Short mmCIF file of C-alpha atoms in Angstrom, two decimals:
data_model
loop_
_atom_site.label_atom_id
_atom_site.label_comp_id
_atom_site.label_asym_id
_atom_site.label_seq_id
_atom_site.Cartn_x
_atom_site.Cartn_y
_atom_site.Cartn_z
CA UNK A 30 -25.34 65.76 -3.95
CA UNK A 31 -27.54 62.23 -2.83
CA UNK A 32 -25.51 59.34 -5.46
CA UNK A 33 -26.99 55.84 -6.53
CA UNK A 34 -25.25 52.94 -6.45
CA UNK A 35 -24.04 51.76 -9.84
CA UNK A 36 -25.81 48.21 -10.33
CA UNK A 37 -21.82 47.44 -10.84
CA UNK A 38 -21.06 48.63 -7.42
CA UNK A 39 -23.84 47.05 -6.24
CA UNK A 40 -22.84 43.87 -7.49
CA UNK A 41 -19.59 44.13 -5.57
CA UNK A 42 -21.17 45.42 -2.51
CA UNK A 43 -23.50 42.43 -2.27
CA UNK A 44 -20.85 40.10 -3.14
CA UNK A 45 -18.97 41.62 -0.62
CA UNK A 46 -21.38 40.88 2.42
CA UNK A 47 -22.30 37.36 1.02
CA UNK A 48 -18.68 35.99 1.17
CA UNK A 49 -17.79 33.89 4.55
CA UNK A 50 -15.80 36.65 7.23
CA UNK A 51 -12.45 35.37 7.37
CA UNK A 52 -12.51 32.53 9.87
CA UNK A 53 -10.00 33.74 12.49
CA UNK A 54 -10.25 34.95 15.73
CA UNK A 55 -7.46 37.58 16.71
CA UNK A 56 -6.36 38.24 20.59
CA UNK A 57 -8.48 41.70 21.08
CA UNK A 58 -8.21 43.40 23.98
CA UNK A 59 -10.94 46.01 22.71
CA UNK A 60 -13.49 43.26 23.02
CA UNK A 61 -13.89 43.77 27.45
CA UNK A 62 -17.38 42.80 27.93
CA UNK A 63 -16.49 39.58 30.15
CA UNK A 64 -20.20 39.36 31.57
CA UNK A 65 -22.15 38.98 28.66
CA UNK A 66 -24.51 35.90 28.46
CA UNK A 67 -22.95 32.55 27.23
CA UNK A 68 -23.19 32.28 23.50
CA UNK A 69 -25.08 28.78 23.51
CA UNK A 70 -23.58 25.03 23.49
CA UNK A 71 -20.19 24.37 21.80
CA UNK A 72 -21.31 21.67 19.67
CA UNK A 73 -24.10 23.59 17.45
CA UNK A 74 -22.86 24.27 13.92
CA UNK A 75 -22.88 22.95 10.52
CA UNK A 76 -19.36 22.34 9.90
CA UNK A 77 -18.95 19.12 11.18
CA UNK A 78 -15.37 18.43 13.04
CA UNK A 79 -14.39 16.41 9.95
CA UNK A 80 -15.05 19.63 7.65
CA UNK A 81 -12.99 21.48 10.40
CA UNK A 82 -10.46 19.06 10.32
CA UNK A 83 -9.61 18.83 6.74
CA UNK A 84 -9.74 22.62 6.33
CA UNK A 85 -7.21 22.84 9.34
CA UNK A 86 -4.88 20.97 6.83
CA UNK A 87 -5.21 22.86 3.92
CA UNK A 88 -4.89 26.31 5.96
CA UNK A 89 -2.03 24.93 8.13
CA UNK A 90 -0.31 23.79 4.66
CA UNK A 91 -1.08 27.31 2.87
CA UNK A 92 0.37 29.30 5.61
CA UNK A 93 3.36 27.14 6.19
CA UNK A 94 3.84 27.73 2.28
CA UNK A 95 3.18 31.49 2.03
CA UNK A 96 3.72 33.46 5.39
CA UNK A 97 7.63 33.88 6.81
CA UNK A 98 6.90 30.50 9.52
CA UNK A 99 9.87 29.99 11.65
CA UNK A 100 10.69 27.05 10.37
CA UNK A 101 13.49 26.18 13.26
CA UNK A 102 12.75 22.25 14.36
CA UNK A 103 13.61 23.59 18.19
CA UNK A 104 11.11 26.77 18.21
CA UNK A 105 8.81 24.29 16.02
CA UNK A 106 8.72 21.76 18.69
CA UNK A 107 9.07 23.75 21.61
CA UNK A 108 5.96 25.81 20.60
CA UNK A 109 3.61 22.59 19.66
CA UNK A 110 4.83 20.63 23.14
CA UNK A 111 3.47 24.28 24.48
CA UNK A 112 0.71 24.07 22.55
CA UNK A 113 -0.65 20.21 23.24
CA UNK A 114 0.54 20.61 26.93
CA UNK A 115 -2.64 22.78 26.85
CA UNK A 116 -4.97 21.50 24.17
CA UNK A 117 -4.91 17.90 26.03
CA UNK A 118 -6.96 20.04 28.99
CA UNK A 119 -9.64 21.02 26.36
CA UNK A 120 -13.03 20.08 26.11
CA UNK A 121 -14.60 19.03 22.49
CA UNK A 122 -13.60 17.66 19.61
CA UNK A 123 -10.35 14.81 19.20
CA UNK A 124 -9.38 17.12 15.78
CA UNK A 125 -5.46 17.79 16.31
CA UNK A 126 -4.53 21.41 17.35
CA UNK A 127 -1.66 22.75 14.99
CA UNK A 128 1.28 25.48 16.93
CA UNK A 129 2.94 27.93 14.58
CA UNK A 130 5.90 30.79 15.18
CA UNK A 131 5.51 33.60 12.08
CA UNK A 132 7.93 36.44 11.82
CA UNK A 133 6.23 39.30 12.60
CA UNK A 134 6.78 42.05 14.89
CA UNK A 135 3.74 43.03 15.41
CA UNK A 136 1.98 41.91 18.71
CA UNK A 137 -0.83 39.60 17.64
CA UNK A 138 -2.11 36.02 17.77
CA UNK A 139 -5.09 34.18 16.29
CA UNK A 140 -6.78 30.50 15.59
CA UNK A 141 -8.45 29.50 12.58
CA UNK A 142 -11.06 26.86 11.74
CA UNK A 143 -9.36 23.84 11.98
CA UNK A 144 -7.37 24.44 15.47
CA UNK A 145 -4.68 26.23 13.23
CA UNK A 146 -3.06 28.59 16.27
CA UNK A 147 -0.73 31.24 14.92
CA UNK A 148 1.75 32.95 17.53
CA UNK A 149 3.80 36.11 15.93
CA UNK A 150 7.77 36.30 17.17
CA UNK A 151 6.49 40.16 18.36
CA UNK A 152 3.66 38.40 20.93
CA UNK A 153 6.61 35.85 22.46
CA UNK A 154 9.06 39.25 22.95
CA UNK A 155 6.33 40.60 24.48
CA UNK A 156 5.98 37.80 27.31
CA UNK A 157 7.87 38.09 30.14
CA UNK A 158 7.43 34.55 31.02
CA UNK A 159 6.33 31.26 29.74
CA UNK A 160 3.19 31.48 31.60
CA UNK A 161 2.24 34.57 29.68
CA UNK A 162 2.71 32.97 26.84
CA UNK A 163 0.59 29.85 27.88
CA UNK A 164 -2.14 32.15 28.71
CA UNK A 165 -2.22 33.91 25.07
CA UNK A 166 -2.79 29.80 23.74
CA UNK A 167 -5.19 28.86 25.80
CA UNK A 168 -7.00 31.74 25.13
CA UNK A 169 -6.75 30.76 21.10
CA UNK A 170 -7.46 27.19 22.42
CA UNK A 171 -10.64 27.72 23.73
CA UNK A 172 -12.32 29.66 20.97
CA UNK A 173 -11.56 26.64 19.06
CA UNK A 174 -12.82 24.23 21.20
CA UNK A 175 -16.04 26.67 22.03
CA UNK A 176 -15.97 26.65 18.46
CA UNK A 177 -16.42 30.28 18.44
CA UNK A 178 -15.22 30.20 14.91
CA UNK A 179 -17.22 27.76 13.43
CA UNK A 180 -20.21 29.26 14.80
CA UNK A 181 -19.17 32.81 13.54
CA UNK A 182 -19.19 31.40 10.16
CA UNK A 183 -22.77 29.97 10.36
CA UNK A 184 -23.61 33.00 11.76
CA UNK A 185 -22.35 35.47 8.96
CA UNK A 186 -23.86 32.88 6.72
CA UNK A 187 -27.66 34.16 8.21
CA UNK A 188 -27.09 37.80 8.49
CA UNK A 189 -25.08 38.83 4.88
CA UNK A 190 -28.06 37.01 3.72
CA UNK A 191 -30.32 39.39 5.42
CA UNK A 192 -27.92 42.28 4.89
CA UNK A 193 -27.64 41.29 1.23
CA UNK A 194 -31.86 41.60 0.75
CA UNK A 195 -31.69 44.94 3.01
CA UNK A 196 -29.39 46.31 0.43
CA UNK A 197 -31.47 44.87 -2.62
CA UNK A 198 -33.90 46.71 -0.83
CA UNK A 199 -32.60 50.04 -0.44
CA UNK A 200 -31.68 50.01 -4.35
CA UNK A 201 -35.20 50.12 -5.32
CA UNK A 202 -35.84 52.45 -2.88
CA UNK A 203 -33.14 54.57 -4.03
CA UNK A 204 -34.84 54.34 -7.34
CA UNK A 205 -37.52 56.93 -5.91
CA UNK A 206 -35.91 58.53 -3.44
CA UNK A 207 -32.27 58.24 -3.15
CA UNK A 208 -32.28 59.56 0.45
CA UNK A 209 -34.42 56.73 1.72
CA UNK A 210 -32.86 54.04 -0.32
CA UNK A 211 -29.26 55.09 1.24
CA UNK A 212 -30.30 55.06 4.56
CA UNK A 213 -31.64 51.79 4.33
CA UNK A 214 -28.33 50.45 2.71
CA UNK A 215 -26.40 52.33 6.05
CA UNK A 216 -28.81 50.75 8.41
CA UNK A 217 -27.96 47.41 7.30
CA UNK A 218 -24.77 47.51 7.52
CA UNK A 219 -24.29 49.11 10.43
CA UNK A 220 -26.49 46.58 12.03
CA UNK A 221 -24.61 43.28 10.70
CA UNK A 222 -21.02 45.38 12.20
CA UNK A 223 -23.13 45.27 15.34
CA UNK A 224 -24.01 42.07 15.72
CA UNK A 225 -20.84 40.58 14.69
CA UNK A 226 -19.23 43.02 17.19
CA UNK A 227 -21.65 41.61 20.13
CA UNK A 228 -20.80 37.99 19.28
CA UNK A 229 -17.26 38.80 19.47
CA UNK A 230 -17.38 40.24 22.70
CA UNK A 231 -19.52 37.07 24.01
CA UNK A 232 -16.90 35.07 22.47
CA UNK A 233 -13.46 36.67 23.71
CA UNK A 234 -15.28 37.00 27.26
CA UNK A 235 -15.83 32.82 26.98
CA UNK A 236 -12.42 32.60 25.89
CA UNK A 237 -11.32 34.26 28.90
CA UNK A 238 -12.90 31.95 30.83
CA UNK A 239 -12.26 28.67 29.22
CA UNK A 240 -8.95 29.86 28.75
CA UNK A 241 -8.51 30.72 32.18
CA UNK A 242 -10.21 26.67 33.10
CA UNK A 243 -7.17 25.32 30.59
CA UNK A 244 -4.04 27.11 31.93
CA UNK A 245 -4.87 26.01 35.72
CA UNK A 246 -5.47 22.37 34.54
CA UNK A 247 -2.39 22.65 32.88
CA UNK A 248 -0.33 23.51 35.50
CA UNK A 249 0.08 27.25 34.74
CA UNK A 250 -0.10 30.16 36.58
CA UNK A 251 -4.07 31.90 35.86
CA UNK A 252 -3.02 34.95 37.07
CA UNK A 253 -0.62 35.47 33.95
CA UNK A 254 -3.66 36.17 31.92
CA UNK A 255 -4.79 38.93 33.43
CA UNK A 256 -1.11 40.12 33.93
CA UNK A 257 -0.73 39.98 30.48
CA UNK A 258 -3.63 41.60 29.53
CA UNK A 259 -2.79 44.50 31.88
CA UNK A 260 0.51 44.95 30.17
CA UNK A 261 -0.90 44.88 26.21
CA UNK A 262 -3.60 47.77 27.98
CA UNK A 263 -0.86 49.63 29.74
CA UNK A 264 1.20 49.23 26.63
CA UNK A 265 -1.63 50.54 23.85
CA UNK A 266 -3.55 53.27 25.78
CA UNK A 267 -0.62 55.55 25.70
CA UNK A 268 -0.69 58.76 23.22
CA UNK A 269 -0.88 55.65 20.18
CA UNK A 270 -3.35 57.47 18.08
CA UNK A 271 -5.78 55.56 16.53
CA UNK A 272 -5.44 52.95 19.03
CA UNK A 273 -5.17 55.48 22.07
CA UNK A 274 -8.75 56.57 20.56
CA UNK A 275 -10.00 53.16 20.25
CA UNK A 276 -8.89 51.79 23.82
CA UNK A 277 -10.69 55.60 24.73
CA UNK A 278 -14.04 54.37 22.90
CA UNK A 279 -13.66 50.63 24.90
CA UNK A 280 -13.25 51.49 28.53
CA UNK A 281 -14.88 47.89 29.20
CA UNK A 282 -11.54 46.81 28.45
CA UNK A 283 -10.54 47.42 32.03
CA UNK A 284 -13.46 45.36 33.12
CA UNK A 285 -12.46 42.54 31.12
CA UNK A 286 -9.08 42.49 32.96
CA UNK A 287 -10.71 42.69 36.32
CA UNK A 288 -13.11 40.10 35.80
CA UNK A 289 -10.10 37.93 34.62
CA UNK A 290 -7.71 38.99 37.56
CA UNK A 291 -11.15 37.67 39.65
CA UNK A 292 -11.86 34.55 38.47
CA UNK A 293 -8.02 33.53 38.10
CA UNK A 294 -8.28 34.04 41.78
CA UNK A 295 -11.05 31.43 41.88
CA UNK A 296 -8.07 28.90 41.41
CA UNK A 297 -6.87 29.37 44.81
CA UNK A 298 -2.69 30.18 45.32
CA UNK A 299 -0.46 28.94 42.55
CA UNK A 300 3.28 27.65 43.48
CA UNK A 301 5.58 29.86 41.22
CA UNK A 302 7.80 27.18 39.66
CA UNK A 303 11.54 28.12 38.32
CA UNK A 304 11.37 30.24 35.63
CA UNK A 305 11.38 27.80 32.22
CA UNK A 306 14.89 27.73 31.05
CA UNK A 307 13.87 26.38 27.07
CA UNK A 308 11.36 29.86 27.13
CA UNK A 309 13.90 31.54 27.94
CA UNK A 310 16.41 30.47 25.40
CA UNK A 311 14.16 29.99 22.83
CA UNK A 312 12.73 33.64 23.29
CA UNK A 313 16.42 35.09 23.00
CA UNK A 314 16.70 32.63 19.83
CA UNK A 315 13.49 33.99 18.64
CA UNK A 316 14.53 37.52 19.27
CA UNK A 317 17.80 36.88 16.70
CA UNK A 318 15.77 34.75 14.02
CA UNK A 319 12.86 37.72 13.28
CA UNK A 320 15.60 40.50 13.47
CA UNK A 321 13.48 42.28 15.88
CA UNK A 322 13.83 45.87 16.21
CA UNK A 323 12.70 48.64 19.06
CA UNK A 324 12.00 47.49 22.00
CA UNK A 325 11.66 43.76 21.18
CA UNK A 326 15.26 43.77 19.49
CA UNK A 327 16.45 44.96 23.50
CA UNK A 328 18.27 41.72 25.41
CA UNK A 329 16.29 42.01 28.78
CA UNK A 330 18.22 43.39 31.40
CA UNK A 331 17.11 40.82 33.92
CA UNK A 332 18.52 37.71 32.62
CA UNK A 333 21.62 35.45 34.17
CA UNK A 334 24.34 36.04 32.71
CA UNK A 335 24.07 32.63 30.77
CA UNK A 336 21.75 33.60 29.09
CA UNK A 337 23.17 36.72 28.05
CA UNK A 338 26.26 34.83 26.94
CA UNK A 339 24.06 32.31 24.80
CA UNK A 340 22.02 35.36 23.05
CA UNK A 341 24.88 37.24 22.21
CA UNK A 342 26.46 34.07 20.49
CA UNK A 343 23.13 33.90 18.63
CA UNK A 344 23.55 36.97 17.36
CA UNK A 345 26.92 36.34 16.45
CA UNK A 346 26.40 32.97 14.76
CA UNK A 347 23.57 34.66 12.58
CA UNK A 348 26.48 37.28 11.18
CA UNK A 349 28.61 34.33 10.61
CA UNK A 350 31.29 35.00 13.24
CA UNK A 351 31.96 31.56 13.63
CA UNK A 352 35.12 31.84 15.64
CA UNK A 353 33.72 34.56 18.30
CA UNK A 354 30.80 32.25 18.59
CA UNK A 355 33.22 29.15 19.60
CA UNK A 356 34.99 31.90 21.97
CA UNK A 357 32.26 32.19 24.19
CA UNK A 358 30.07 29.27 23.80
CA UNK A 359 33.16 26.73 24.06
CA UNK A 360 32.32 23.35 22.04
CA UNK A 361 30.66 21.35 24.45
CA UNK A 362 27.29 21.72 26.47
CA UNK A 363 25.21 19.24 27.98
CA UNK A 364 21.98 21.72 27.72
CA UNK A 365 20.14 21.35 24.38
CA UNK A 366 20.06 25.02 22.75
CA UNK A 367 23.50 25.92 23.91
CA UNK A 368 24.74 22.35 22.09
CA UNK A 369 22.75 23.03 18.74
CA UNK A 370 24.47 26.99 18.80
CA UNK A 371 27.68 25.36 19.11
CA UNK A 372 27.55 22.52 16.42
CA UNK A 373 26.02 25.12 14.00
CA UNK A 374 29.15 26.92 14.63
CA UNK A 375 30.96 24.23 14.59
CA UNK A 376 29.46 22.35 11.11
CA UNK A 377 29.59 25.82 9.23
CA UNK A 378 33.90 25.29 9.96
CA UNK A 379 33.11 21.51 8.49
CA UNK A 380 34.22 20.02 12.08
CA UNK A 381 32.03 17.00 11.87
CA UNK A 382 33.71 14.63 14.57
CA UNK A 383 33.04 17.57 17.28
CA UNK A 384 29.39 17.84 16.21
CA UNK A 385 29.15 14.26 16.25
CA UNK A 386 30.72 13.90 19.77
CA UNK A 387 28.36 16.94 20.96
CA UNK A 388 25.26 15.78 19.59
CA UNK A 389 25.40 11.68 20.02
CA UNK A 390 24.20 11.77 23.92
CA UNK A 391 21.91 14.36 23.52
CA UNK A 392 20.09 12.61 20.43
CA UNK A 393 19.86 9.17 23.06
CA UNK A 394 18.67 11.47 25.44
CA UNK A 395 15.81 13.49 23.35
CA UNK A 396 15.12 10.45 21.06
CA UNK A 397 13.90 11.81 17.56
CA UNK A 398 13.85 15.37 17.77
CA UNK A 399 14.29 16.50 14.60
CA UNK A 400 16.33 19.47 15.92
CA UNK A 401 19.52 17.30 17.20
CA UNK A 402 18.87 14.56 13.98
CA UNK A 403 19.11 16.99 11.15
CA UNK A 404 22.78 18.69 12.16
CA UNK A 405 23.83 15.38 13.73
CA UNK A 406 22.75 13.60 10.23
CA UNK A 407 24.27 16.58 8.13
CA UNK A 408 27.47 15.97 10.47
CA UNK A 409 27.65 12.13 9.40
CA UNK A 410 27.29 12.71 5.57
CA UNK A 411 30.19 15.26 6.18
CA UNK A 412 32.31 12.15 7.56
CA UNK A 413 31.17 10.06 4.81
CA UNK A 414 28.93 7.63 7.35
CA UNK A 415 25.69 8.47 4.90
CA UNK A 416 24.49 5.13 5.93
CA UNK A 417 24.55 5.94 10.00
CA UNK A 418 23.24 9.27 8.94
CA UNK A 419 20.44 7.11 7.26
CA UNK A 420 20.08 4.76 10.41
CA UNK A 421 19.97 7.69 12.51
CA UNK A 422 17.07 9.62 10.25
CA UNK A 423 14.80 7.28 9.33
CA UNK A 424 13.66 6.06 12.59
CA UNK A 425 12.13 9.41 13.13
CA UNK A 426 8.18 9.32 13.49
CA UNK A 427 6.72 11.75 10.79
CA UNK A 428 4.20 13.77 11.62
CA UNK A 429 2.15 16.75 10.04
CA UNK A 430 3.88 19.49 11.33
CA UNK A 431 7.83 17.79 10.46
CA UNK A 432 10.30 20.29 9.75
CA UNK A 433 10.38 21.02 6.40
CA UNK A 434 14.74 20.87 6.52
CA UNK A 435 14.03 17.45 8.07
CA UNK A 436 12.91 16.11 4.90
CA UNK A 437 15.57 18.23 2.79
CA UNK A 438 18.27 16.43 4.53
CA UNK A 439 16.41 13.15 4.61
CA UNK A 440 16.16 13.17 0.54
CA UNK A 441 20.51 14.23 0.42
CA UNK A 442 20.81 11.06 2.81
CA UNK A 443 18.81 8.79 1.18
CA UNK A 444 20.53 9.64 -2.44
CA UNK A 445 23.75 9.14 -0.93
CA UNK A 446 23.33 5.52 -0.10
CA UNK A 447 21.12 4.95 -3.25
CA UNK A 448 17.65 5.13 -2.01
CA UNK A 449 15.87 6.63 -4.67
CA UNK A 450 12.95 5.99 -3.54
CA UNK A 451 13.12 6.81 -0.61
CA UNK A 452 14.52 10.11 -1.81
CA UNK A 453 11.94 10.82 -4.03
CA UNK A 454 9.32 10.06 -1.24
CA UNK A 455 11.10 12.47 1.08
CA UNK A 456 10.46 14.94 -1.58
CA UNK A 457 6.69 14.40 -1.93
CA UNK A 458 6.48 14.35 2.03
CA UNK A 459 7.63 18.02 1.80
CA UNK A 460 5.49 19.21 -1.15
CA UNK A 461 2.51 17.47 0.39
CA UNK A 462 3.09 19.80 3.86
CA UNK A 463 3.04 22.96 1.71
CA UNK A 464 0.25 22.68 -0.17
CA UNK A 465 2.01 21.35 -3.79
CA UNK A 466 -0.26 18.37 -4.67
CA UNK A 467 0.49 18.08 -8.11
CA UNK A 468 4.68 17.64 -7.23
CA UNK A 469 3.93 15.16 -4.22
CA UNK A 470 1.69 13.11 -6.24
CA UNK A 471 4.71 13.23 -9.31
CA UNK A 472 7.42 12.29 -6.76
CA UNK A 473 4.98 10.07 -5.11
CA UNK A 474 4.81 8.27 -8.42
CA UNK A 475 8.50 8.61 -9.21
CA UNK A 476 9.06 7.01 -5.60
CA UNK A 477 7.10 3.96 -6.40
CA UNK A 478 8.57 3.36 -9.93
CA UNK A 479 12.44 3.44 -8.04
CA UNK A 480 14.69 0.50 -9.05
CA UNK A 481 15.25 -2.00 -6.19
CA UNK A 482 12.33 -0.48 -4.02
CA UNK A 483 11.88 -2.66 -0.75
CA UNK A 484 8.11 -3.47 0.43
CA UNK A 485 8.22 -1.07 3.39
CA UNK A 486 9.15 1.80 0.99
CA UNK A 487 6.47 0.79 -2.01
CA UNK A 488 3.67 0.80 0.57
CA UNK A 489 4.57 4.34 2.26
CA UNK A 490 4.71 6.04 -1.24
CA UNK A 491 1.11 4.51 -1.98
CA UNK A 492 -0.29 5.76 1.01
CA UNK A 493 1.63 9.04 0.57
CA UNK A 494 0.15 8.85 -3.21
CA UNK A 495 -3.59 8.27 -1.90
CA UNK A 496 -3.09 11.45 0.90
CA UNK A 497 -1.88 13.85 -2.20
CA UNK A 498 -4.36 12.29 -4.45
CA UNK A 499 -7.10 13.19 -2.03
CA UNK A 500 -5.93 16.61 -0.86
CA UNK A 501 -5.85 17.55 -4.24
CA UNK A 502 -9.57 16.41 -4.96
CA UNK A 503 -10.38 18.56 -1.81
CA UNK A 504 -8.48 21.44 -3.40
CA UNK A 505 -9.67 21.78 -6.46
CA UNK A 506 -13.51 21.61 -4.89
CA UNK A 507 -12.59 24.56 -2.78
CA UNK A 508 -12.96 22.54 0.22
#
């Protein structure tokens, strides 16, 4: 039996195709088709880069808020010194890039408008090397600097407007015959899924090769893209299912890996480096954090034996063996991850003078990294020194993407020596990086009203009042 559309459904459908696709662009390998012709010059669109930059913000603050971010100042900075190592060898725009870990097991990576690039703990297991993962970000690099994602916006704009009168269409057709009307409804939106289908193809195959451009500039190996993208194939076209049928229905996606393995030959030889140590600890630190499971829970087998030692003290410090951790790990290290596993250890047993004589030459040797200044500050207020802890803490630069703890422990220093308003400021600082407008511009204001305020401190919670004034203003337009 042939149904109409209610005019309720209708509504919805229409709706439906007039709203903005989601404005990310997801690591595909279904999407082969690396020939295609060049999808036109990277700087047509109508978002401008300042639109793109201030909706980079306001995603990069909602998803820090809402999704499970790995939060941990090392992985944090390790991933965005990744990330800009990169970005710096991309063309376009001056907007910043933003580098975020998520907890999620599943294999997957995207960029939004706004040079948000999201990497999920289940993508990093899945890298055997730091080159593979270098390859998966420059890939998400490019398509924002091709702004591939800006231009899929403006050009969903055009067609669900076209789609949207096709389907007005068929419902007075349907009015007659309901036959007609339906096919006309099918037709157009089976012809909007296949033209956003052939611009994503154009743009994953420009990726590729802007990508490709990026991670030889860089100073990475080219050839782990296409080693990569061999694996995730090898790895998904196995009795999966719906995704054995899908790879089945995309057999271009063996092109697209050839025609990457070719043109990362274009680079000439590269000269294998050692083996990054920090990936490698970080990915074993990673692996504990997101409680992977399966396969991606697995130590590799191929690892030194240091490292082996260091993830199973991970492991251990996570179930709060404390003691077993200290066993193995000793208390002193001169390399950075093994030191910040130890004086975790060693601050949860309230042994502050051992984290302090740990972390002191480290912190003079990677000056103002959050990750050695927040358990080397938390160390000193154990002690009683809250005003070294303070000297030590607010030298640090801030920046958009500060670690969230960073400012926790900043606002317990700060109270401790009676800066209020700095406390209250560090407070704001946070709220204003996830998204809470209303709280950073109240603490802002509490901040500036602070007994005994010095100059320096009134003028950074005015500024910090104007940013949180002005990010709300952009909120509430739905900007």
């Amino acid at each position: 039996m042939n149904k109409i559309l209610s005019p309720a459904c209708l509504s919805m459908l229409i709706s439906a195709f007039l709203i903005v696709l989601p404005v990310q662009a997801e690591l595909d390998l279904s999407l082969p088709d690396y020939n295609l012709p060049d999808i036109g010059d990277a700087s047509i669109g109508s978002i401008s880069y300042a639109k793109e930059r201030m909706i980079g913000l306001k995603v990069l603050r909602e998803i820090r808020a809402d999704a499970p971010v790995i939060e941990d100042s090392e992985i944090s900075a390790w991933i965005r010194s990744l990330g800009n190592r990169l970005s710096a060898r991309a063309s376009g725009s001056s907007n910043p890039y933003y580098f975020l870990v998520v907890k999620d097991d599943r294999v997957n990576a995207f960029a939004t408008l706004g040079g948000v690039i999201v990497v999920n703990t289940g993508l990093i297991l899945q890298t055997e090397s730091e080159d593979e993962l270098a390859a998966v970000l420059a890939h998400e690099i490019a398509h924002i600097s091709q702004r591939h994602i800006a231009r899929m916006v403006e050009n969903s704009k055009r067609n669900m407007l076209g789609t949207g009168v096709a389907i007005l269409a068929g419902l007075l057709a349907s009015s007659k015959n309901a036959e007609a009307g339906q096919a006309i409804i099918t037709g157009a939106v089976a012809m909007q899924a296949h033209n956003d289908l052939t611009f994503s193809r154009a743009a994953e195959s420009e990726a590729d090769r802007v990508g490709l451009r990026i991670l030889a500039s860089a100073g990475f190996n080219p050839a782990a893209m296409p080693i990569f993208l061999k694996k995730l194939e090898a790895e998904f076209s196995g009795a999966r299912g719906v995704a054995n049928e899908y790879l089945r229905s995309h057999p271009l996606t063996v092109k697209r890996v050839s025609d990457a393995r070719s043109t990362a030959a274009k680079y000439g030889r590269f000269n294998p480096k050692k083996k990054s140590l920090t990936y490698q600890y970080l990915r074993e630190k990673i692996r504990v954090l997101s409680r992977a499971t399966g396969k991606h829970g697995q130590v590799p087998q191929n690892i030194s034996a240091t490292l082996r030692r260091y993830a199973k003290a991970s492991a251990l410090l996570q179930r709060g063996n404390l003691n077993a951790v200290l066993t193995i790990m000793g208390t002193k290290s001169a390399n950075k991850s093994e030191a910040l596993l130890i004086a975790n250890a060693l601050l949860q047993q309230r042994k502050y003078q051992a984290v302090v004589q740990l972390l002191k030459p480290l912190v003079r040797l990677y000056a103002g990294e959050n990750a050695l200044i927040i358990p080397l500050a938390n160390a000193y207020l154990g002690l009683g020194k809250a005003a070294q802890a303070w000297q030590l803490i607010n030298h640090v630069v801030l920046s958009e993407q500060s670690s969230l703890t960073f400012f926790e422990v900043r606002q317990r220093v700060a109270q401790q020596i009676g800066l209020i308003g700095a406390a209250y400021r560090s407070v704001a600082e946070r709220n204003l990086r996830i998204g809470e407008y209303q709280h950073a511009i109240t603490q802002a204001l509490q901040a500036m009203k602070a007994a005994h305020i010095s100059a320096a401190e009134l003028k950074a919670a005015q500024y910090l009042l104007r940013k949180a004034k002005i990010a709300e203003k952009n909120h509430s337009l739905g900007q």
